[in-house]
């Protein structure tokens, strides 16, 4: 018999005792009455308590004026389920498993009922979560500032192949991971007008008389580092009504005003906006952004004062990172507080502001660059608009001295867009108000410099850098792929979990080791079996775990080109229909992702995937060799099943459109091979993995520019290319749409009309590449070698590396590891 070390036995016994105690004292339940959720809550509180000491130490540490603090301002934090992550990072997974077992519980089942906080749309929100994880693991004190949305991104349901949105009520069963700091709240002004006056010192001053005031209450959520006794936290603001305001109106008998204000205040933090939605009616979105920014800046200044530092030292004691333009009103807010409330003069205030902020851009799509109609801006933030005008006029004065007489450049650099209806351009505000601007991959940074922010770059080239995104190997490998992780750790130790860049490369020599290859294949196969069971449970479709799992999970968008993938499926289907005896490598195509509720084309693409699946999955000629699956409600939690089971990762955006991508990294880290374009971080993944271990296809950014110049005529491709014609004709025949010839017309019209994302152009290169992949898949040993090499060479894509770069190049703080 193996005897367990006494300390572990004790720890397990203590855990068991604590779980029971929490069940009793917090959930108010006995063992006999407890529901699964009660048990989950009891376990969650037990685990949270084990973070408490380190968390409180961090709070004390915030007062240490010697240590520079990072504030990460982000409208989204897509953290994913907490329990599993906390167990891994505390290093008590096995002990809690054992303790729950002793209580007759199944830890896995408890983890499965955790509601995921879906407080993000996708890449940008998840990046913020990985970054806070890495900051803590690298022992950099940091606060993630954001919004405590009552409803996260909608839950996706599929009915008859169409997406339906259901409210995400993530808080309905309680949230054991947050602490409401009700005593920590700030007042935020909104609307109204400004007044100008000369103060008692004879200084010209401004006063903002708001229309209403809203209260923001801090809710803190711990973010544990990886087995290092450090805990940072997210500080998310909940919007509430200010009671006294209600009463004033109430006492005047103006009941409806009292109620309106309460409703308005509470609405501010209600719901996370999906991206890719039309701009109209976004008053609430701008209020949201300002609301959380104002609370956060007030909190930052409070901390700075608590540290007993003079205001001019703010840039030395805090680095504030703007996660895209969503929090960029912070530039004007800090200026406003410094000037109007702290009587700092303009030049000093500007120096402080600029040296404190840095801005990360996440998009090259011109239509996705945030801009607000001037009239809307003026009605919500009248004082900020005045400040922005002043910032703009000073900035343009500099521009004009550098480029005398060049009106064009002044117009292009102005924060105010004056062509047609006037707008405030938030990217310009963020750029002017920051000391550094970064893109999220090499290519993206390059295109920012050459294209989107060219004139800014020419003026201050030293301000622009690229920091390639990364993902945390703790969640994306250790937690979600425990089998592969143990296999790795058994061979090279556990150093890769915190020093991925230097350590995981040690796997390389094992790529050709037959015994290791076999274990690798078995592990991947176990995951594929599990996903197959999951899929048949969810959708009733049986899939073959021996087939190639060809996976595309990401938000649905035309630039990401899910429809290019579908075209390849239809192409294979056509080939089988012509020749049912065709020798073909069996594939399971797995899609997942949400479409913005108002983005009709994206919703039609979801319908297309289902429609093609319905036909292909049930066609006798296909005989199960092709299966098409749509994985509904893809999110962090359900992604656990997906990344680790993939053989092939689809990263097929139009070159120049995907800023970086981070799913591409998660797949590759989990041993999937990539079919990808020269876009975003794909290029760097290919460089790291080796060209021979990556399947590249499609036009480059330069090719596309050249083609645009000479004139791109997708209709000619349709006419002259038999394969494309057969695909599109089949789509138009109604065969995939139960006879409805018009269902996919908007999609076909767009492709034949101008095909803005070059789907038809790239089709052949894509299909040829897919054929190579099928051939490669047949050589199991070689495929496995490529898979192992991909993992071994992904060290660069740990978010720890990204954060180290932010520390060195932007924040001037010292990470330790
Ligand atoms: C803006 C205004 C109003 C309402 C919503 C929005 C909004 C919200 C979220 C706009 C954009 C987003 C999210 C963008 C995003 O996720 N971008 C992705 O960021 C990743 C991390 O850098 C990159 O890897 C992806 O390439 C990029 O698409």
CSV table of C-alpha atoms in Angstrom, one decimal, residues 232-560:
chain,number,residue,atom,x,y,z
A,232,UNK,CA,-4.1,40.5,-8.6
A,233,UNK,CA,-7.7,41.5,-9.2
A,234,UNK,CA,-10.2,42.8,-11.6
A,235,UNK,CA,-12.1,45.8,-10.3
A,236,UNK,CA,-15.4,45.9,-12.2
A,237,UNK,CA,-17.8,48.8,-11.7
A,238,UNK,CA,-21.5,48.2,-11.2
A,239,UNK,CA,-23.7,51.1,-12.0
A,240,UNK,CA,-26.3,52.2,-9.5
A,241,UNK,CA,-28.6,55.1,-8.9
A,242,UNK,CA,-27.7,57.8,-6.5
A,243,UNK,CA,-30.3,57.6,-3.8
A,244,UNK,CA,-30.3,61.3,-2.8
A,245,UNK,CA,-31.0,62.3,-6.4
A,246,UNK,CA,-34.1,60.1,-6.4
A,247,UNK,CA,-35.4,61.6,-3.3
A,248,UNK,CA,-35.0,65.2,-4.5
A,249,UNK,CA,-37.2,64.6,-7.5
A,250,UNK,CA,-39.4,62.3,-5.4
A,251,UNK,CA,-40.1,65.0,-2.8
A,252,UNK,CA,-40.9,67.5,-5.6
A,253,UNK,CA,-43.6,65.0,-6.7
A,254,UNK,CA,-41.7,64.4,-9.9
A,255,UNK,CA,-42.0,60.6,-9.6
A,256,UNK,CA,-41.5,59.7,-13.1
A,257,UNK,CA,-38.2,61.6,-13.3
A,258,UNK,CA,-37.1,59.9,-10.1
A,259,UNK,CA,-37.8,56.5,-11.6
A,260,UNK,CA,-36.4,57.4,-15.0
A,261,UNK,CA,-33.1,58.4,-13.5
A,262,UNK,CA,-32.9,55.2,-11.5
A,263,UNK,CA,-33.6,53.1,-14.5
A,264,UNK,CA,-31.1,55.0,-16.6
A,265,UNK,CA,-28.4,54.6,-14.0
A,266,UNK,CA,-29.0,50.9,-13.6
A,267,UNK,CA,-29.1,50.4,-17.3
A,268,UNK,CA,-25.6,51.7,-17.9
A,269,UNK,CA,-24.0,48.5,-16.7
A,270,UNK,CA,-26.7,46.2,-17.8
A,271,UNK,CA,-25.5,44.6,-21.0
A,272,UNK,CA,-22.3,44.0,-23.0
A,273,UNK,CA,-22.6,45.3,-26.5
A,274,UNK,CA,-21.7,42.9,-29.3
A,275,UNK,CA,-19.2,44.2,-31.8
A,276,UNK,CA,-20.0,44.4,-35.5
A,277,UNK,CA,-23.3,46.1,-34.7
A,278,UNK,CA,-24.5,49.2,-36.6
A,279,UNK,CA,-23.6,52.4,-34.8
A,280,UNK,CA,-27.1,53.9,-34.5
A,281,UNK,CA,-28.6,54.3,-31.0
A,282,UNK,CA,-25.3,53.8,-29.1
A,283,UNK,CA,-25.8,56.5,-26.6
A,284,UNK,CA,-25.8,54.0,-23.8
A,285,UNK,CA,-22.6,52.4,-25.1
A,286,UNK,CA,-20.8,55.8,-24.8
A,287,UNK,CA,-22.3,56.3,-21.4
A,288,UNK,CA,-20.9,52.8,-20.4
A,289,UNK,CA,-17.5,53.6,-21.6
A,290,UNK,CA,-17.4,56.9,-19.8
A,291,UNK,CA,-18.9,55.4,-16.7
A,292,UNK,CA,-16.2,52.8,-16.2
A,293,UNK,CA,-13.4,55.1,-17.2
A,294,UNK,CA,-14.5,57.8,-14.8
A,295,UNK,CA,-14.7,55.4,-11.9
A,296,UNK,CA,-11.4,53.9,-12.8
A,297,UNK,CA,-9.5,57.2,-13.1
A,298,UNK,CA,-11.0,58.4,-9.9
A,299,UNK,CA,-9.8,55.2,-8.2
A,300,UNK,CA,-6.3,55.5,-9.7
A,301,UNK,CA,-6.0,59.0,-8.4
A,302,UNK,CA,-7.3,57.9,-5.0
A,303,UNK,CA,-4.6,55.2,-4.9
A,304,UNK,CA,-2.0,57.6,-6.0
A,305,UNK,CA,-3.0,60.0,-3.2
A,306,UNK,CA,-3.0,57.2,-0.6
A,307,UNK,CA,0.5,56.4,-1.7
A,308,UNK,CA,1.3,60.0,-0.7
A,309,UNK,CA,2.8,60.9,-4.0
A,310,UNK,CA,2.7,64.3,-5.8
A,311,UNK,CA,0.5,64.3,-8.8
A,312,UNK,CA,3.4,64.9,-11.2
A,313,UNK,CA,4.7,61.5,-10.3
A,314,UNK,CA,1.6,59.7,-11.6
A,315,UNK,CA,3.4,58.4,-14.7
A,316,UNK,CA,6.1,56.9,-12.5
A,317,UNK,CA,3.8,55.1,-10.1
A,318,UNK,CA,1.1,53.9,-12.6
A,319,UNK,CA,1.0,52.7,-16.1
A,320,UNK,CA,-2.5,52.8,-17.7
A,321,UNK,CA,-3.1,50.7,-20.8
A,322,UNK,CA,-6.0,51.4,-23.0
A,323,UNK,CA,-7.3,48.1,-24.5
A,324,UNK,CA,-8.5,49.5,-27.8
A,325,UNK,CA,-10.3,52.8,-28.0
A,326,UNK,CA,-13.2,51.7,-25.8
A,327,UNK,CA,-11.6,53.4,-22.7
A,328,UNK,CA,-9.9,56.2,-24.6
A,329,UNK,CA,-12.2,58.9,-23.2
A,330,UNK,CA,-9.8,58.4,-20.2
A,331,UNK,CA,-7.4,60.8,-21.8
A,332,UNK,CA,-10.0,63.6,-21.6
A,333,UNK,CA,-11.2,62.5,-18.2
A,334,UNK,CA,-7.8,62.6,-16.6
A,335,UNK,CA,-7.2,66.0,-18.1
A,336,UNK,CA,-10.5,67.2,-16.9
A,337,UNK,CA,-9.9,66.1,-13.3
A,338,UNK,CA,-6.4,67.5,-13.2
A,339,UNK,CA,-7.4,70.9,-14.6
A,340,UNK,CA,-10.9,71.5,-13.3
A,341,UNK,CA,-10.7,69.7,-10.0
A,342,UNK,CA,-7.0,69.7,-9.0
A,343,UNK,CA,-6.1,73.1,-10.6
A,344,UNK,CA,-3.1,71.7,-12.4
A,345,UNK,CA,-2.1,73.9,-15.4
A,346,UNK,CA,-2.6,72.6,-18.9
A,347,UNK,CA,1.0,71.8,-19.8
A,348,UNK,CA,1.6,69.9,-16.6
A,349,UNK,CA,-1.6,68.0,-16.9
A,350,UNK,CA,-0.8,67.1,-20.5
A,351,UNK,CA,2.6,65.8,-19.6
A,352,UNK,CA,1.2,63.7,-16.8
A,353,UNK,CA,-1.6,62.3,-19.0
A,354,UNK,CA,0.5,61.5,-22.0
A,355,UNK,CA,3.2,59.8,-20.0
A,356,UNK,CA,0.6,57.7,-18.1
A,357,UNK,CA,-1.4,56.3,-21.0
A,358,UNK,CA,-0.5,53.9,-23.7
A,359,UNK,CA,-2.9,52.6,-26.4
A,360,UNK,CA,-3.3,49.2,-28.0
A,361,UNK,CA,-5.0,49.1,-31.3
A,362,UNK,CA,-6.8,45.8,-32.3
A,363,UNK,CA,-8.2,46.5,-35.7
A,364,UNK,CA,-7.4,47.6,-39.2
A,365,UNK,CA,-10.9,47.5,-40.5
A,366,UNK,CA,-11.8,51.2,-41.2
A,367,UNK,CA,-15.5,50.5,-40.4
A,368,UNK,CA,-14.5,49.2,-36.9
A,369,UNK,CA,-12.6,52.3,-35.9
A,370,UNK,CA,-14.7,53.9,-33.2
A,371,UNK,CA,-16.1,57.4,-33.8
A,372,UNK,CA,-18.9,59.2,-32.1
A,373,UNK,CA,-21.2,61.8,-33.7
A,374,UNK,CA,-20.2,65.2,-32.3
A,375,UNK,CA,-23.8,66.0,-31.3
A,376,UNK,CA,-24.1,62.8,-29.2
A,377,UNK,CA,-20.7,63.5,-27.6
A,378,UNK,CA,-21.6,67.0,-26.8
A,379,UNK,CA,-24.9,66.1,-25.2
A,380,UNK,CA,-23.3,63.4,-23.0
A,381,UNK,CA,-19.9,64.8,-22.3
A,382,UNK,CA,-19.9,68.6,-22.9
A,383,UNK,CA,-16.8,69.4,-20.8
A,384,UNK,CA,-14.8,66.6,-22.4
A,385,UNK,CA,-15.6,67.9,-25.8
A,386,UNK,CA,-14.2,71.3,-24.9
A,387,UNK,CA,-11.0,69.6,-23.6
A,388,UNK,CA,-10.8,67.5,-26.7
A,389,UNK,CA,-11.1,70.7,-28.8
A,390,UNK,CA,-8.2,72.2,-26.9
A,391,UNK,CA,-6.1,69.0,-27.2
A,392,UNK,CA,-6.8,69.0,-30.9
A,393,UNK,CA,-6.0,72.6,-31.5
A,394,UNK,CA,-2.7,72.3,-29.7
A,395,UNK,CA,-1.9,69.0,-31.5
A,396,UNK,CA,-2.8,70.5,-34.9
A,397,UNK,CA,-0.6,73.6,-34.1
A,398,UNK,CA,2.3,71.2,-33.8
A,399,UNK,CA,1.3,69.5,-37.0
A,400,UNK,CA,1.1,72.8,-38.8
A,401,UNK,CA,4.6,73.8,-37.7
A,402,UNK,CA,6.0,70.5,-38.9
A,403,UNK,CA,4.1,70.6,-42.2
A,404,UNK,CA,3.4,74.3,-43.0
A,405,UNK,CA,0.6,74.8,-45.4
A,406,UNK,CA,-0.4,71.1,-45.7
A,407,UNK,CA,-4.1,71.2,-45.0
A,408,UNK,CA,-4.5,67.6,-46.0
A,409,UNK,CA,-2.3,66.3,-43.3
A,410,UNK,CA,-4.0,68.5,-40.7
A,411,UNK,CA,-7.3,67.1,-41.7
A,412,UNK,CA,-6.1,63.6,-41.6
A,413,UNK,CA,-4.6,63.9,-38.1
A,414,UNK,CA,-7.4,65.9,-36.5
A,415,UNK,CA,-9.3,64.2,-33.7
A,416,UNK,CA,-12.5,65.7,-35.2
A,417,UNK,CA,-13.6,64.2,-38.5
A,418,UNK,CA,-15.0,67.2,-40.4
A,419,UNK,CA,-15.9,65.6,-43.7
A,420,UNK,CA,-19.7,65.5,-43.7
A,421,UNK,CA,-21.3,64.8,-40.4
A,422,UNK,CA,-18.8,65.6,-37.7
A,423,UNK,CA,-17.4,62.9,-35.5
A,424,UNK,CA,-14.9,62.4,-32.6
A,425,UNK,CA,-12.3,59.9,-33.7
A,426,UNK,CA,-11.4,57.9,-30.7
A,427,UNK,CA,-8.3,56.3,-32.2
A,428,UNK,CA,-6.9,59.8,-32.8
A,429,UNK,CA,-7.7,60.8,-29.2
A,430,UNK,CA,-6.0,57.7,-27.9
A,431,UNK,CA,-3.0,58.1,-30.1
A,432,UNK,CA,-2.5,61.8,-29.3
A,433,UNK,CA,-3.0,61.2,-25.6
A,434,UNK,CA,-0.6,58.3,-25.3
A,435,UNK,CA,3.2,58.0,-25.2
A,436,UNK,CA,3.1,54.6,-26.9
A,437,UNK,CA,0.8,52.9,-29.5
A,438,UNK,CA,1.1,49.3,-30.2
A,439,UNK,CA,-0.3,46.8,-32.7
A,440,UNK,CA,-0.9,43.2,-31.8
A,441,UNK,CA,1.3,41.3,-34.3
A,442,UNK,CA,4.2,42.2,-36.5
A,443,UNK,CA,2.1,42.5,-39.6
A,444,UNK,CA,-0.6,44.5,-37.9
A,445,UNK,CA,1.9,46.9,-36.4
A,446,UNK,CA,3.4,47.3,-39.9
A,447,UNK,CA,0.1,48.0,-41.5
A,448,UNK,CA,-0.8,50.5,-38.7
A,449,UNK,CA,2.4,52.4,-39.5
A,450,UNK,CA,1.9,52.2,-43.3
A,451,UNK,CA,-1.8,52.6,-43.5
A,452,UNK,CA,-4.3,53.3,-40.7
A,453,UNK,CA,-2.1,55.6,-38.7
A,454,UNK,CA,0.5,56.5,-41.4
A,455,UNK,CA,0.5,60.3,-40.8
A,456,UNK,CA,0.8,59.9,-37.0
A,457,UNK,CA,3.6,57.4,-37.5
A,458,UNK,CA,5.5,59.7,-39.8
A,459,UNK,CA,5.3,62.4,-37.2
A,460,UNK,CA,6.4,60.3,-34.2
A,461,UNK,CA,7.7,57.0,-35.4
A,462,UNK,CA,9.3,56.1,-32.1
A,463,UNK,CA,5.8,55.9,-30.5
A,464,UNK,CA,4.7,53.0,-32.6
A,465,UNK,CA,5.6,49.4,-31.9
A,466,UNK,CA,4.2,45.9,-32.3
A,467,UNK,CA,3.7,43.5,-29.5
A,468,UNK,CA,2.5,40.1,-30.6
A,469,UNK,CA,-0.4,38.7,-28.6
A,470,UNK,CA,-0.1,35.6,-26.5
A,471,UNK,CA,-2.2,33.2,-24.5
A,472,UNK,CA,-1.7,31.7,-21.1
A,473,UNK,CA,-0.4,28.2,-21.2
A,474,UNK,CA,-1.9,27.6,-17.8
A,475,UNK,CA,-5.5,27.6,-19.0
A,476,UNK,CA,-5.0,26.8,-22.6
A,477,UNK,CA,-2.7,23.8,-22.1
A,478,UNK,CA,-2.5,22.6,-18.5
A,479,UNK,CA,-6.1,23.1,-17.5
A,480,UNK,CA,-7.8,22.3,-20.8
A,481,UNK,CA,-5.4,19.7,-22.0
A,482,UNK,CA,-4.3,17.9,-18.9
A,483,UNK,CA,-3.3,14.7,-20.8
A,484,UNK,CA,-1.0,16.4,-23.2
A,485,UNK,CA,0.4,18.6,-20.4
A,486,UNK,CA,1.4,15.6,-18.3
A,487,UNK,CA,2.9,14.0,-21.3
A,488,UNK,CA,5.0,17.1,-21.8
A,489,UNK,CA,5.9,17.5,-18.2
A,490,UNK,CA,6.9,13.8,-17.8
A,491,UNK,CA,9.6,14.4,-20.4
A,492,UNK,CA,10.8,18.0,-19.8
A,493,UNK,CA,9.6,18.9,-16.4
A,494,UNK,CA,7.1,21.7,-15.5
A,495,UNK,CA,9.3,24.7,-16.3
A,496,UNK,CA,7.4,25.3,-19.5
A,497,UNK,CA,4.4,26.5,-17.5
A,498,UNK,CA,6.1,29.7,-16.4
A,499,UNK,CA,9.0,29.8,-18.9
A,500,UNK,CA,7.5,28.6,-22.0
A,501,UNK,CA,9.8,30.4,-24.4
A,502,UNK,CA,12.9,28.7,-23.0
A,503,UNK,CA,11.5,25.4,-21.9
A,504,UNK,CA,8.9,23.9,-24.3
A,505,UNK,CA,11.4,23.8,-27.1
A,506,UNK,CA,13.0,20.9,-25.2
A,507,UNK,CA,10.2,18.7,-26.7
A,508,UNK,CA,11.8,19.0,-30.1
A,509,UNK,CA,14.1,16.0,-29.9
A,510,UNK,CA,11.0,13.8,-29.0
A,511,UNK,CA,9.2,14.6,-32.2
A,512,UNK,CA,10.7,11.6,-33.9
A,513,UNK,CA,10.6,9.3,-30.9
A,514,UNK,CA,8.1,6.5,-31.8
A,515,UNK,CA,7.1,5.7,-28.3
A,516,UNK,CA,6.4,9.4,-27.6
A,517,UNK,CA,4.6,9.8,-30.9
A,518,UNK,CA,2.4,6.9,-30.0
A,519,UNK,CA,1.4,8.4,-26.6
A,520,UNK,CA,0.8,11.7,-28.3
A,521,UNK,CA,-1.5,10.1,-30.8
A,522,UNK,CA,-3.3,8.2,-28.0
A,523,UNK,CA,-3.9,11.4,-26.0
A,524,UNK,CA,-5.2,13.3,-29.0
A,525,UNK,CA,-7.4,10.3,-29.8
A,526,UNK,CA,-8.9,10.3,-26.3
A,527,UNK,CA,-9.8,13.9,-26.7
A,528,UNK,CA,-11.4,13.2,-30.1
A,529,UNK,CA,-13.4,10.4,-28.6
A,530,UNK,CA,-14.7,12.7,-25.9
A,531,UNK,CA,-15.6,15.4,-28.3
A,532,UNK,CA,-17.4,12.9,-30.5
A,533,UNK,CA,-19.6,11.8,-27.5
A,534,UNK,CA,-20.2,15.4,-26.6
A,535,UNK,CA,-21.3,16.2,-30.2
A,536,UNK,CA,-23.6,13.3,-30.5
A,537,UNK,CA,-25.2,14.3,-27.2
A,538,UNK,CA,-25.7,17.9,-28.3
A,539,UNK,CA,-26.7,17.4,-31.9
A,540,UNK,CA,-27.5,13.8,-32.4
A,541,UNK,CA,-24.9,13.6,-35.2
A,542,UNK,CA,-22.4,10.7,-35.0
A,543,UNK,CA,-18.9,11.6,-36.0
A,544,UNK,CA,-15.9,9.3,-36.5
A,545,UNK,CA,-13.1,10.1,-34.1
A,546,UNK,CA,-10.7,8.6,-36.6
A,547,UNK,CA,-11.5,11.2,-39.2
A,548,UNK,CA,-9.6,14.4,-39.4
A,549,UNK,CA,-11.1,17.0,-37.1
A,550,UNK,CA,-11.0,20.2,-39.2
A,551,UNK,CA,-12.0,23.0,-36.8
A,552,UNK,CA,-12.9,26.7,-37.3
A,553,UNK,CA,-14.1,28.4,-34.1
A,554,UNK,CA,-14.2,32.2,-33.9
A,555,UNK,CA,-16.7,35.0,-34.2
A,556,UNK,CA,-18.6,34.7,-37.5
A,557,UNK,CA,-17.5,37.5,-39.9
A,558,UNK,CA,-17.1,37.8,-43.6
A,559,UNK,CA,-13.4,38.8,-43.3
A,560,UNK,CA,-12.7,35.6,-41.3
